[in-house]
Amino acid sequence: KERLEQAKVSLRKHRDEVVRDIDDKEKKKEMSEDEKFRSKADLQKLTDAENKKLEEHYSKKEREIQS
């Protein structure tokens, strides 16, 4: 369970780095506001999908151990 939480924390850190990069690009006018919101939404979808994969993998391993 601890490794699962570490993986989630790592994923959140990477997501936060990308969000800061997106915000910086929008401030520098390298990206439009619409692109910023679309990018953040896409990033959140990817993050949610990866979190789901991590949870599924953890659940699978937990069932294997209990068997």
CSV table of C-alpha atoms in Angstrom, one decimal:
chain,number,residue,atom,x,y,z
A,1,LYS,CA,0.0,0.0,0.0
A,2,GLU,CA,2.9,2.3,0.8
A,3,ARG,CA,4.4,1.9,-2.7
A,4,LEU,CA,1.0,2.7,-4.2
A,5,GLU,CA,0.9,5.9,-2.3
A,6,GLN,CA,4.4,6.8,-3.3
A,7,ALA,CA,3.5,6.1,-7.0
A,8,LYS,CA,0.5,8.4,-6.7
A,9,VAL,CA,2.5,11.2,-5.0
A,10,SER,CA,5.1,10.9,-7.8
A,11,LEU,CA,2.4,11.1,-10.4
A,12,ARG,CA,0.9,14.2,-8.8
A,13,LYS,CA,4.3,15.9,-8.6
A,14,HIS,CA,4.8,15.3,-12.4
A,15,ARG,CA,1.3,16.6,-13.1
A,16,ASP,CA,1.9,19.7,-11.0
A,17,GLU,CA,5.2,20.3,-12.9
A,18,VAL,CA,3.3,20.1,-16.2
A,19,VAL,CA,0.5,22.4,-15.0
A,20,ARG,CA,3.1,25.0,-14.0
A,21,ASP,CA,4.7,24.6,-17.5
A,22,ILE,CA,1.3,25.1,-19.1
A,23,ASP,CA,0.6,28.2,-17.0
A,24,ASP,CA,4.0,29.6,-17.9
A,25,LYS,CA,3.5,29.1,-21.6
A,26,GLU,CA,0.1,30.8,-21.4
A,27,LYS,CA,1.6,33.8,-19.5
A,28,LYS,CA,4.4,34.0,-22.1
A,29,LYS,CA,1.7,34.0,-24.9
A,30,GLU,CA,3.1,30.7,-26.3
A,31,MET,CA,-0.3,29.1,-25.7
A,32,SER,CA,-3.8,30.5,-25.9
A,33,GLU,CA,-6.1,30.4,-22.9
A,34,ASP,CA,-8.3,27.8,-24.7
A,35,GLU,CA,-5.2,25.6,-25.3
A,36,LYS,CA,-4.3,26.0,-21.6
A,37,PHE,CA,-7.7,24.7,-20.4
A,38,ARG,CA,-7.8,22.0,-23.0
A,39,SER,CA,-4.2,20.9,-22.1
A,40,LYS,CA,-5.1,20.9,-18.4
A,41,ALA,CA,-8.2,18.8,-19.0
A,42,ASP,CA,-6.3,16.3,-21.1
A,43,LEU,CA,-3.6,16.1,-18.5
A,44,GLN,CA,-6.2,15.4,-15.8
A,45,LYS,CA,-7.8,12.7,-17.9
A,46,LEU,CA,-4.3,11.1,-18.3
A,47,THR,CA,-3.6,11.4,-14.6
A,48,ASP,CA,-7.0,9.9,-13.7
A,49,ALA,CA,-6.4,7.0,-16.1
A,50,GLU,CA,-2.9,6.3,-14.6
A,51,ASN,CA,-4.3,6.4,-11.1
A,52,LYS,CA,-6.9,3.9,-12.1
A,53,LYS,CA,-4.2,1.7,-13.6
A,54,LEU,CA,-2.2,1.9,-10.4
A,55,GLU,CA,-5.2,1.0,-8.3
A,56,GLU,CA,-6.0,-1.9,-10.5
A,57,HIS,CA,-2.5,-3.2,-10.4
A,58,TYR,CA,-2.4,-2.9,-6.6
A,59,SER,CA,-5.7,-4.7,-6.3
A,60,LYS,CA,-4.5,-7.5,-8.6
A,61,LYS,CA,-1.2,-7.9,-6.6
A,62,GLU,CA,-3.1,-7.9,-3.3
A,63,ARG,CA,-5.4,-10.7,-4.6
A,64,GLU,CA,-2.4,-12.7,-5.8
A,65,ILE,CA,-0.7,-12.4,-2.4
A,66,GLN,CA,-3.9,-13.4,-0.5
A,67,SER,CA,-4.3,-16.5,-2.7
